[in-house]
Amino acid sequence: MLWKHQHDRDVMTLLNTMQLSSSLSFFRAGYESVDIIKIMQL
């Protein structure tokens, strides 16, 4: 029972980490496209 709880917590941690990294890459892509727009406007 304790092991299952530990496993569930590990899965949640993994999901949170994946969500965080995908959010970071999403923000990074957003910043890059903003830079491209700025360059195009110059």
XYZ file of C-alpha atoms in Angstrom:
42
model
C 0.000 0.000 0.000
C 2.774 2.381 0.935
C 4.659 1.460 -2.242
C 1.621 2.257 -4.386
C 1.297 5.663 -2.750
C 4.998 6.305 -3.390
C 4.553 5.211 -7.004
C 1.566 7.528 -7.512
C 3.542 10.406 -6.068
C 6.455 9.661 -8.420
C 4.057 9.635 -11.375
C 2.572 12.972 -10.303
C 6.068 14.432 -9.913
C 6.972 13.195 -13.382
C 3.801 14.677 -14.881
C 4.417 18.009 -13.143
C 8.007 18.045 -14.419
C 6.848 17.303 -17.962
C 4.201 20.014 -17.718
C 6.772 22.505 -16.444
C 9.280 21.731 -19.190
C 6.606 21.924 -21.896
C 5.455 25.269 -20.465
C 9.036 26.537 -20.519
C 9.538 25.469 -24.132
C 6.190 27.070 -25.001
C 7.273 30.373 -23.412
C 10.649 30.125 -25.143
C 8.940 29.615 -28.508
C 6.709 32.608 -27.755
C 9.682 34.828 -26.968
C 11.468 33.696 -30.135
C 8.456 34.522 -32.306
C 8.201 37.951 -30.622
C 11.872 38.537 -31.511
C 11.164 37.521 -35.120
C 8.239 39.972 -35.268
C 10.450 42.765 -33.894
C 13.125 42.018 -36.502
C 10.526 42.023 -39.293
C 9.252 45.419 -38.143
C 12.709 47.009 -38.229
